[in-house]
XYZ file of C-alpha atoms in Angstrom:
143
model
C 64.756 -17.598 -18.191
C 63.350 -14.066 -19.121
C 60.130 -14.285 -21.182
C 62.005 -12.760 -24.360
C 64.617 -15.393 -24.243
C 61.803 -17.854 -23.972
C 59.858 -16.417 -26.731
C 62.849 -16.395 -29.241
C 63.692 -20.186 -28.304
C 59.919 -21.108 -29.309
C 60.249 -18.577 -32.474
C 62.838 -21.284 -33.344
C 61.505 -24.328 -32.211
C 58.082 -23.208 -34.283
C 60.152 -22.111 -37.428
C 61.828 -25.785 -37.330
C 58.103 -27.409 -36.850
C 56.604 -25.283 -39.775
C 54.180 -24.284 -37.212
C 52.887 -20.841 -38.883
C 50.371 -19.805 -36.413
C 52.808 -20.017 -33.832
C 55.758 -18.523 -35.912
C 53.305 -15.430 -36.769
C 52.351 -14.692 -33.230
C 55.633 -14.731 -31.724
C 57.227 -12.685 -34.289
C 54.309 -9.921 -33.719
C 54.773 -9.900 -29.909
C 58.797 -9.740 -30.639
C 58.080 -6.844 -33.305
C 56.144 -5.325 -30.645
C 58.859 -5.817 -27.979
C 61.834 -4.392 -30.234
C 59.766 -1.330 -30.853
C 59.386 -0.634 -27.114
C 63.146 -1.143 -26.461
C 63.938 1.386 -29.405
C 61.707 4.015 -27.996
C 62.698 6.949 -26.551
C 61.163 6.001 -23.211
C 62.783 2.946 -22.798
C 66.284 4.508 -24.093
C 67.351 1.085 -25.663
C 67.582 -0.907 -22.378
C 66.118 -4.417 -21.710
C 62.286 -4.602 -21.809
C 61.583 -6.183 -18.392
C 59.098 -8.982 -18.113
C 56.240 -7.247 -16.634
C 56.114 -5.080 -20.015
C 56.124 -8.047 -22.138
C 53.342 -9.529 -20.099
C 51.490 -6.183 -20.373
C 52.061 -6.333 -24.603
C 50.801 -10.157 -24.514
C 47.728 -9.166 -22.718
C 47.066 -6.311 -25.350
C 47.471 -8.591 -28.051
C 45.249 -11.173 -26.390
C 42.628 -8.727 -25.912
C 42.715 -7.584 -29.357
C 42.251 -11.175 -30.417
C 39.381 -11.610 -28.258
C 37.799 -8.322 -29.319
C 38.122 -9.724 -33.155
C 36.463 -13.186 -32.284
C 33.520 -11.625 -30.691
C 33.033 -9.827 -34.046
C 33.639 -12.617 -36.469
C 31.204 -15.180 -37.373
C 32.244 -18.948 -37.164
C 35.160 -19.160 -39.369
C 38.815 -20.309 -39.685
C 39.937 -17.307 -38.699
C 38.392 -17.334 -35.446
C 39.981 -20.596 -34.806
C 43.320 -19.330 -35.485
C 42.592 -16.544 -32.940
C 42.033 -18.573 -30.466
C 45.091 -20.915 -30.771
C 47.329 -17.378 -30.750
C 45.557 -16.860 -27.457
C 46.435 -19.993 -26.377
C 49.956 -20.039 -27.188
C 50.299 -16.611 -25.838
C 48.378 -17.693 -22.563
C 51.553 -19.989 -22.086
C 54.012 -17.179 -21.806
C 52.186 -15.165 -18.896
C 52.501 -16.234 -15.245
C 50.136 -18.327 -13.313
C 47.519 -15.782 -11.896
C 46.102 -16.320 -8.866
C 42.361 -17.574 -8.536
C 39.693 -15.607 -6.585
C 39.539 -18.150 -3.930
C 43.533 -18.077 -3.823
C 43.289 -14.443 -3.562
C 41.076 -14.730 -0.487
C 43.373 -16.815 1.325
C 46.108 -14.944 0.975
C 44.110 -11.762 2.172
C 43.160 -13.527 5.152
C 46.610 -14.010 6.317
C 47.007 -9.905 5.817
C 43.658 -9.328 8.282
C 42.743 -6.491 6.207
C 39.181 -4.654 6.684
C 37.019 -4.030 3.353
C 38.036 -0.279 3.081
C 39.221 1.130 -0.213
C 42.719 1.393 1.504
C 42.818 -2.070 1.975
C 42.845 -2.840 -1.913
C 46.170 -0.864 -2.232
C 48.120 -2.949 0.836
C 46.740 -5.868 -0.790
C 47.924 -4.974 -4.102
C 51.283 -4.165 -3.244
C 51.582 -7.154 -0.922
C 50.724 -8.989 -4.136
C 53.502 -7.124 -6.028
C 55.996 -7.565 -3.334
C 55.664 -11.380 -3.513
C 55.664 -11.529 -7.471
C 52.060 -12.880 -7.136
C 49.935 -11.988 -10.271
C 46.536 -11.105 -9.749
C 43.343 -9.332 -11.344
C 42.630 -6.107 -9.908
C 39.184 -6.732 -9.900
C 39.480 -10.063 -8.322
C 41.346 -8.220 -5.582
C 38.526 -5.719 -5.001
C 35.822 -8.260 -4.775
C 37.734 -10.623 -2.188
C 38.250 -7.520 -0.084
C 34.529 -6.315 -0.501
C 33.302 -9.438 0.397
C 35.806 -9.757 3.690
C 32.826 -7.439 5.534
C 34.201 -5.870 8.388
């Protein structure tokens, strides 16, 4: 099921359950998705899951920045809860150890060129990774 459909389903459930935090954050994300879909660059085509993940990560990063600046209060707890909800819609990201295991299969050296090869491999195999984790893992290969 595409992530947007999953979010819409979760929004309906949140409305039924009267879960205001989930309802509000999902409306924000779906609003951003709708805005992107209506943009000239998208041409009213459906938004790909990767684009939705990017929106979700951007909102989570924004929440984290606000959390750092807030004193301990109720708003901070709401932002943590929003991030927990949003994290549930992101695909599993490989840990640094899992990345190293995959890199060993590729028999790469520790050159900068290997980072591009590795990122292409992860993308083609629909494995979600943090680029910094890949860079660090490749640098640790030695070679």
